[in-house]
CSV table of C-alpha atoms and ligand atoms in Angstrom, one decimal:
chain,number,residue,atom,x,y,z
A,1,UNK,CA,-45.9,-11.6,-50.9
A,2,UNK,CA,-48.3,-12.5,-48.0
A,3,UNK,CA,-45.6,-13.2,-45.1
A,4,UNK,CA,-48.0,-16.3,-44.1
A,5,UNK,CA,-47.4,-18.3,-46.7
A,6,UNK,CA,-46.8,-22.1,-47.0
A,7,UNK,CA,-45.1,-23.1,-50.3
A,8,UNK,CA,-44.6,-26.7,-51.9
A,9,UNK,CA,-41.3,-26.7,-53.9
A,10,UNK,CA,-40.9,-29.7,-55.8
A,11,UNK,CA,-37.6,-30.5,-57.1
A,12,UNK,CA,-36.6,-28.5,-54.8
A,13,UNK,CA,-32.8,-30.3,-54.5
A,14,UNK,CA,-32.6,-29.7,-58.1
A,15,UNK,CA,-30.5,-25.9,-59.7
A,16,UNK,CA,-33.9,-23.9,-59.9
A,17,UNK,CA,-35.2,-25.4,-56.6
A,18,UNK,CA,-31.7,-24.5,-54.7
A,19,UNK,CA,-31.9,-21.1,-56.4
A,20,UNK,CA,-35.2,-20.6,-55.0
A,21,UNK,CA,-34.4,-22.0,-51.2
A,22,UNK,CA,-31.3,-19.8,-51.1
A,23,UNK,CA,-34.1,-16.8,-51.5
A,24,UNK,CA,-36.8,-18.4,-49.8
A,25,UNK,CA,-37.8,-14.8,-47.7
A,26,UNK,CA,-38.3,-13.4,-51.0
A,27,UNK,CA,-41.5,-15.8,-51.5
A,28,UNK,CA,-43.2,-17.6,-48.5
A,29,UNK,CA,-42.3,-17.8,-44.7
A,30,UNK,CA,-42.0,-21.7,-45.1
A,31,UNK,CA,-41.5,-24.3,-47.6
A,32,UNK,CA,-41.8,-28.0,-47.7
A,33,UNK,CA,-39.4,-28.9,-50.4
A,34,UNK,CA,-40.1,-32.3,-52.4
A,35,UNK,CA,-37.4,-34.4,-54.2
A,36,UNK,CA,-36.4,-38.1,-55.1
A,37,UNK,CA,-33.2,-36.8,-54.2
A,38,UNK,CA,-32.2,-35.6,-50.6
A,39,UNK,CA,-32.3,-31.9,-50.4
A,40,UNK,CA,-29.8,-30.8,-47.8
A,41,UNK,CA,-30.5,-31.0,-44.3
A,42,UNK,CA,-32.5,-27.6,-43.2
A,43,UNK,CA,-29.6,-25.2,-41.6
A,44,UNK,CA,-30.8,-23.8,-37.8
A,45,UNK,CA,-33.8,-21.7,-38.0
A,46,UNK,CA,-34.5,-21.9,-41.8
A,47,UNK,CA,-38.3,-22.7,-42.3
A,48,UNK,CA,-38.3,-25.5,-44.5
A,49,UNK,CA,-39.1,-28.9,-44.1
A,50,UNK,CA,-37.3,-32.3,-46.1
A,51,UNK,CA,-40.3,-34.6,-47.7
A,52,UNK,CA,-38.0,-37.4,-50.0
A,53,UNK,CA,-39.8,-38.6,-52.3
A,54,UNK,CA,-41.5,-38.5,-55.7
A,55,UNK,CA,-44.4,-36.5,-57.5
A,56,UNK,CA,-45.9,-39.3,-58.7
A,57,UNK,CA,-46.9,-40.7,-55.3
A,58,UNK,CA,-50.3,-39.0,-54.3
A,59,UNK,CA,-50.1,-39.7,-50.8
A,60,UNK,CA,-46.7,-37.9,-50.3
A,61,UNK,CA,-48.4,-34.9,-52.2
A,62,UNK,CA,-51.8,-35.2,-49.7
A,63,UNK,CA,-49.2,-35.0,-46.6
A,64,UNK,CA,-47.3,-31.3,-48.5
A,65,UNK,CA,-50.5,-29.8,-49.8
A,66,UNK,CA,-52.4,-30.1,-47.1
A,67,UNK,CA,-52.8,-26.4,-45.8
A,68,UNK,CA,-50.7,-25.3,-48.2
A,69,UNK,CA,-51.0,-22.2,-50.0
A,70,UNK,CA,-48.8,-22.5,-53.4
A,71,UNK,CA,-46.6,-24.9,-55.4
A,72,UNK,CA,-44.3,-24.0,-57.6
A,73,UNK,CA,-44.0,-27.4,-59.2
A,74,UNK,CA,-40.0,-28.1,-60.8
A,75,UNK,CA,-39.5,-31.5,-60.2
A,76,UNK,CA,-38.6,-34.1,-63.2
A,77,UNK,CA,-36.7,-34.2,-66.0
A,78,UNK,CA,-35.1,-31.2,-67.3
A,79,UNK,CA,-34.0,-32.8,-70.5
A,80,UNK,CA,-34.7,-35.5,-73.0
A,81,UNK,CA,-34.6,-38.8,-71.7
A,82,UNK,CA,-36.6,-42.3,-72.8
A,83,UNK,CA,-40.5,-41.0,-73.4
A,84,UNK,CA,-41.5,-43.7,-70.8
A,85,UNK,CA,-39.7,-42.0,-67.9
A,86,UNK,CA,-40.8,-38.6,-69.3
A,87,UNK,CA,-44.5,-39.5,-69.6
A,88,UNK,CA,-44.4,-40.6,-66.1
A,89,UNK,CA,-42.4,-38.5,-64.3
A,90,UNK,CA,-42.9,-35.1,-66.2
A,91,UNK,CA,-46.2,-35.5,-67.3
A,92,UNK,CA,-48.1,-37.8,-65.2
A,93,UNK,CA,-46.3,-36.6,-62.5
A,94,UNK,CA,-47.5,-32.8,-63.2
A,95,UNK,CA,-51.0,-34.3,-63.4
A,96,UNK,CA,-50.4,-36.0,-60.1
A,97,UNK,CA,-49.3,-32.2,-58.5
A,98,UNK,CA,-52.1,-30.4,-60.1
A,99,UNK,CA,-54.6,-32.9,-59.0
A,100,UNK,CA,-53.3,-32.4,-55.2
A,101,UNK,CA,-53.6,-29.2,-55.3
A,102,UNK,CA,-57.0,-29.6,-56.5
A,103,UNK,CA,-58.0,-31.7,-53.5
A,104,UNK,CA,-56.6,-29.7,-51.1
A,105,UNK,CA,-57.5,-26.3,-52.0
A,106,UNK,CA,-54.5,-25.0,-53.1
A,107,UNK,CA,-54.5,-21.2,-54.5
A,108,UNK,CA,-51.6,-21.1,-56.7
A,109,UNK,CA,-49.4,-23.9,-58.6
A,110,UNK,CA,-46.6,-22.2,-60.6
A,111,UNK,CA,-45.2,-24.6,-63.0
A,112,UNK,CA,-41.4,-25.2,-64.7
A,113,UNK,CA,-42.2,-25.6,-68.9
A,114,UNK,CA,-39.3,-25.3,-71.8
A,115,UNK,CA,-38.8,-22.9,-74.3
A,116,UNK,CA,-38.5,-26.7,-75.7
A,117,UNK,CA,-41.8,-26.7,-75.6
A,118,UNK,CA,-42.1,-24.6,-78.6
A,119,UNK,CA,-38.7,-25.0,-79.7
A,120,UNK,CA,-39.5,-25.6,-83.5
A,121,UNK,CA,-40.7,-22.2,-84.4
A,122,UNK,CA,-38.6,-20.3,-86.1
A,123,UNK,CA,-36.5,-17.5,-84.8
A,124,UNK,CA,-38.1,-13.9,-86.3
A,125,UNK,CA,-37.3,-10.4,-85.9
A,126,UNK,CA,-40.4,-9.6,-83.4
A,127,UNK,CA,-40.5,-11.0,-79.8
A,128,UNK,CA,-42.0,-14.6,-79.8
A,129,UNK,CA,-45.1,-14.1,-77.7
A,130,UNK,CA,-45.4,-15.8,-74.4
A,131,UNK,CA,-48.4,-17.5,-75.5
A,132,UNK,CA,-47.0,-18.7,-78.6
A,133,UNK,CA,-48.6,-22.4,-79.6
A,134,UNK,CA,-46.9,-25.7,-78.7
A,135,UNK,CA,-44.0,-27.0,-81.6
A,136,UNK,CA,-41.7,-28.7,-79.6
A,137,UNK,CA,-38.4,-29.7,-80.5
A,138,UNK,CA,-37.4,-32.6,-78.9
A,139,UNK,CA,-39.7,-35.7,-76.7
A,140,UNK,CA,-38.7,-33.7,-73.8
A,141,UNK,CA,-40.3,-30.6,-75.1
A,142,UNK,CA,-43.5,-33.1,-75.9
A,143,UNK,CA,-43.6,-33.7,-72.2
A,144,UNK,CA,-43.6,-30.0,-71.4
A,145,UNK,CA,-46.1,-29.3,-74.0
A,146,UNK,CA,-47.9,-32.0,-72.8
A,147,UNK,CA,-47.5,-30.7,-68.7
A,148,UNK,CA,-48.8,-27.0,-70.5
A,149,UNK,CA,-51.6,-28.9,-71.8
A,150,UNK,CA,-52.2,-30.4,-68.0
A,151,UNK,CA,-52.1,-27.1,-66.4
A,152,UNK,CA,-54.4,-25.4,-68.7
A,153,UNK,CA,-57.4,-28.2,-68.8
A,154,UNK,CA,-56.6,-28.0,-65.0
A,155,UNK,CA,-57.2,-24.2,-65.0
A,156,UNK,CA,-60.6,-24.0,-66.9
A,157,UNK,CA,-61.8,-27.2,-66.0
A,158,UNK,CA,-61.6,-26.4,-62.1
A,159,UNK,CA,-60.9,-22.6,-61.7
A,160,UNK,CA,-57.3,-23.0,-60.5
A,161,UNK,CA,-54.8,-20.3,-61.1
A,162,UNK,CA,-51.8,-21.5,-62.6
A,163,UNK,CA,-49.1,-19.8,-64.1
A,164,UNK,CA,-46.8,-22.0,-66.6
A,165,UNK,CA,-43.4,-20.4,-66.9
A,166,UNK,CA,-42.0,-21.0,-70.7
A,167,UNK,CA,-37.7,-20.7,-68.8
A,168,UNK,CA,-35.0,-20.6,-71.4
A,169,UNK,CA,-31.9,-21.4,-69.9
A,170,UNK,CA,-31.3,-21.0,-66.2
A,171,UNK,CA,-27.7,-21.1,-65.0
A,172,UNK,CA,-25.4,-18.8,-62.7
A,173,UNK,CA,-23.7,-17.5,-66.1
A,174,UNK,CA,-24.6,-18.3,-69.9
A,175,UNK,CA,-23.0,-21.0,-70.8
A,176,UNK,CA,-22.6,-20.7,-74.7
A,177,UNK,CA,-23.2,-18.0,-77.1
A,178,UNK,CA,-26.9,-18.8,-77.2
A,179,UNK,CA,-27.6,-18.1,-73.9
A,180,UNK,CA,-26.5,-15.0,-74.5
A,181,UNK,CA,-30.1,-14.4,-75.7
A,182,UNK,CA,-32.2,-17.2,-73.6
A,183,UNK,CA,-30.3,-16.7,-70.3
A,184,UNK,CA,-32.7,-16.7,-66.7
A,185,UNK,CA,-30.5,-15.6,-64.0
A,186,UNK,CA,-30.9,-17.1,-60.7
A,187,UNK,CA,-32.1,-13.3,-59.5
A,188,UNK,CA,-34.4,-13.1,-62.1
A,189,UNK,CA,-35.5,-16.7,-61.3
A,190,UNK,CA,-36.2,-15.6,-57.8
A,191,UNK,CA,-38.0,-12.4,-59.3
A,192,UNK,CA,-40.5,-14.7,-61.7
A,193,UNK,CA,-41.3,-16.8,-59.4
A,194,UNK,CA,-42.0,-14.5,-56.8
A,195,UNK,CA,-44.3,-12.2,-59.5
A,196,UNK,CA,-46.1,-15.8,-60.3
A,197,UNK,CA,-47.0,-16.2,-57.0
A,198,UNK,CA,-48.4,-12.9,-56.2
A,199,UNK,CA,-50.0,-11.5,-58.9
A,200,UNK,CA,-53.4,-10.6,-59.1
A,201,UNK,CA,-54.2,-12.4,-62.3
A,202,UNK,CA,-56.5,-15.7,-61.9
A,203,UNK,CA,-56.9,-18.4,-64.2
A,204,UNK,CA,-54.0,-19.7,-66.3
A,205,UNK,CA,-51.0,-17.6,-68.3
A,206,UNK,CA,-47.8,-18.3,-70.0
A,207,UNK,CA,-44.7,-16.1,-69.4
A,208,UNK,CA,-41.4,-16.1,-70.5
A,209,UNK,CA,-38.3,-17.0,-67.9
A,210,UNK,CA,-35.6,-15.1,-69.7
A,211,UNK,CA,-33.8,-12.0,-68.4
A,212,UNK,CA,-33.6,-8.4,-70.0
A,213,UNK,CA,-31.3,-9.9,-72.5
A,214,UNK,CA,-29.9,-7.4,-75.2
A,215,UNK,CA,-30.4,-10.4,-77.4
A,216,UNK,CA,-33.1,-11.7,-76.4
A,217,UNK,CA,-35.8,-13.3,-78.7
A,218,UNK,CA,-38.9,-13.8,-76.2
A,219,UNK,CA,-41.8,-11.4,-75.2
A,220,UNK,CA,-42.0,-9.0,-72.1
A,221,UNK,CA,-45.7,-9.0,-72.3
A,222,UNK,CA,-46.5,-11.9,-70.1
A,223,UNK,CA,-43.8,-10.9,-67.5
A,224,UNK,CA,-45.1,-7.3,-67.4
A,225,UNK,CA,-48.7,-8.4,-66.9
A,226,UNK,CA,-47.6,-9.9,-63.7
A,227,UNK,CA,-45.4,-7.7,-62.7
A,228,UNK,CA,-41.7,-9.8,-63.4
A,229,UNK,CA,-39.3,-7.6,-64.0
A,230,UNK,CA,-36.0,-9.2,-64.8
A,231,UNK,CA,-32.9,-7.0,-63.9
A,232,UNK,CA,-29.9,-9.1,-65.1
A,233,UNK,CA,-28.5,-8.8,-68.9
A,234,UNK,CA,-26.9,-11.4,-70.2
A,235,UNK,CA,-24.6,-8.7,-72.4
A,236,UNK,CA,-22.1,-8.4,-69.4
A,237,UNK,CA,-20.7,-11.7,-70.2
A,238,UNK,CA,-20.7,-11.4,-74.2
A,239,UNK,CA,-16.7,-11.3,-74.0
A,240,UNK,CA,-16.9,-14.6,-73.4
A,241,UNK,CA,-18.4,-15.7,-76.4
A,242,UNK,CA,-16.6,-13.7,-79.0
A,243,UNK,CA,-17.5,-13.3,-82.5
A,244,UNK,CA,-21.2,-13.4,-84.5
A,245,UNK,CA,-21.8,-17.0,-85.1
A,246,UNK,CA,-25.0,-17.6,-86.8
A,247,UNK,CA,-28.1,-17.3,-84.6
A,248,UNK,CA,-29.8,-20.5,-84.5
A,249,UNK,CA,-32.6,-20.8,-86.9
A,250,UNK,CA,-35.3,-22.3,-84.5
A,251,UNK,CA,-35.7,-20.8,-80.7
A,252,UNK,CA,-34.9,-23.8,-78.9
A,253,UNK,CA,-31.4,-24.1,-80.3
A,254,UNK,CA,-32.0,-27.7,-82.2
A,255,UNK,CA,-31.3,-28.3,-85.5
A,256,UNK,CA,-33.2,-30.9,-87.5
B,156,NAD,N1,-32.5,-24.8,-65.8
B,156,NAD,C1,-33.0,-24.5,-67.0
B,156,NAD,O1,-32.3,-23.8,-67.8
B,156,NAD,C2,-34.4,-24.9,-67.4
B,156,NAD,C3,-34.8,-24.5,-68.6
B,156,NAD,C4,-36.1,-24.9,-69.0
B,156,NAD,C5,-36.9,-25.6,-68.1
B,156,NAD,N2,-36.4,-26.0,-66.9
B,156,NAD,C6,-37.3,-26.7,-66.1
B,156,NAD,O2,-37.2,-26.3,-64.7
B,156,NAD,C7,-37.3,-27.4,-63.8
B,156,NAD,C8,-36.1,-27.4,-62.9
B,156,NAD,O3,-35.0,-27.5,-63.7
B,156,NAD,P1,-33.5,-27.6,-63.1
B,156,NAD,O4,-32.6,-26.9,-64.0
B,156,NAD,O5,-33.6,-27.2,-61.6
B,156,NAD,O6,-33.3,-29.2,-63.2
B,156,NAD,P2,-32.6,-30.2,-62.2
B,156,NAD,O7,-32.4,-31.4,-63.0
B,156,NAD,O8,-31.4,-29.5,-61.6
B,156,NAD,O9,-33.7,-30.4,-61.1
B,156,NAD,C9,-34.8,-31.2,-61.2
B,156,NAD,C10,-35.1,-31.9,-59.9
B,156,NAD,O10,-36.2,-32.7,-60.0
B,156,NAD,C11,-36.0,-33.8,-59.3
B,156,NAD,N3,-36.9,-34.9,-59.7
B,156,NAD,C12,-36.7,-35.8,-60.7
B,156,NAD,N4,-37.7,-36.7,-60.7
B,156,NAD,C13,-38.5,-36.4,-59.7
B,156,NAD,C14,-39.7,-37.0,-59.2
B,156,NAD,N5,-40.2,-38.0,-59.7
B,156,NAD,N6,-40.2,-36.4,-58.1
B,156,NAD,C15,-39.7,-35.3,-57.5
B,156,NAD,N7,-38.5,-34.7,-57.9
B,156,NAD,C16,-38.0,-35.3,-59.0
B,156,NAD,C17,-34.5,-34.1,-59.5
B,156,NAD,O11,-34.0,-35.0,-58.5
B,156,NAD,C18,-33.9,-32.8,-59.5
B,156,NAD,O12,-33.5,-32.4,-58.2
B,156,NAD,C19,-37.5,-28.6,-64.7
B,156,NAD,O13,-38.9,-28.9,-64.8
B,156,NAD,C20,-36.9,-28.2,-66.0
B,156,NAD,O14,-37.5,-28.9,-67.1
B,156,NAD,C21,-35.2,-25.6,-66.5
């Protein structure tokens, strides 16, 4: 990670966006952390600075881009809500980021998707590549399929390197027996977005955010090519979620 640099952290008062502050050395020497909600106030010495406010609002994103050298973009809705608030918020929104980091230059923009996203396919016996085409399961996975769409046309169209990370379920623990197989820890988290940020790779990739789960369903591919190397297995906390119920039939977890 180049000590110098200056990363944008949108939704940054938000789980993944606390996650990430809480490691902050582990991926830039200072952040400016964007949220409609108040982050907590910056503790003595720690190199971050409070913007309140939203990613929709282009002039707040000119004032956090500016000389900045990466975004890892997490702020909106991180479930289904009405498709107006969605297609504002997750999608234009996204549009809004990508375009300010157009404008100003910026090198990297590492951005939150679903496995929602392509939550309709069907759960197989061989890992579900990280590039796997868009089926979402739900409006909210729309938006994130939509927001993939975004960063890609974004990616060719102006050269931008942009890495769109497909998480499955992100929590301290798993939290049901499916997580058991689609659990991110917050380490691993940390770890992703740190590999998205400095790899080598230009130009624009999908990769998994799931741990090395025993069970899990997802490909390693993406995460090797950049280096990600989860540590964390959700299999230490199986105990907790006795017995074999049946695996859900499609990899988001919905049924229709
Ligand atoms: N946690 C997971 O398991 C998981 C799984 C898949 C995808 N994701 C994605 O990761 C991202 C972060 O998820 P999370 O779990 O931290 O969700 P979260 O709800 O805890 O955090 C999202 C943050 O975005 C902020 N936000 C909402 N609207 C905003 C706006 N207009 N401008 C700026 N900030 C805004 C919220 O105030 C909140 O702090 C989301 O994009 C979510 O869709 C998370």
């Amino acid at each position: 990670m180049t000590p110098s640099r200056t990363l944008v952290i949108t939704g940054a008062a938000g789980r993944l966006g606390t996650y990430l502050r809480s490691s902050l050395d582990d991926v830039a020497s200072k952040a400016r952390l964007v949220d409609v909600v108040a982050p907590p106030a910056a503790l003595p010495g720690e190199p971050v600075e409070i913007h309140l406010g939203s990613v929709t609002d282009p002039d707040l994103l000119d004032v956090v881009c500016r000389g900045a050298n990466a975004i890892v973009h997490l702020g909106g809705f991180a479930g289904d809500a009405p498709w107006p608030d969605l297609s504002e918020v997750n999608v234009e929104g996204t549009r809004q980021v990508l375009e300010a980091a157009r404008r100003h230059g910026v090198s990297r923009v590492v951005v939150a998707s679903s496995n929602h996203a392509v939550g309709f396919h069907v759960r197989g016996p061989r890992p579900l590549p990280d590039d796997v085409a868009p089926l979402p399961d739900s409006l909210y996975g729309v938006s994130k399929a939509a927001v993939e769409a975004m960063c890609r046309f974004y990616s060719v169209k102006f050269s931008m390197d942009i890495v769109c990370l497909r998480i499955g379920s992100c929590f301290d623990t798993p939290e049901n027996h499916r997580m058991l197989s689609t659990w991110l820890s917050p380490a691993d988290f940390v770890r992703l977005a740190s590999a998205s940020l400095a790899s080598e790779h230009g130009g624009f990739r999908f990769v998994w955010g799931v741990s090395a789960n025993t069970r899990r369903w997802w490909s390693t591919v993406g995460g090797d090519a950049i280096g990600f190397h989860p540590e964390d297995d959700a299999e230490r906390f199986a105990e907790l979620y006795p017995g074999s119920p049946p695996e859900p039939e499609y990899v988001g977890g919905v049924t229709i």
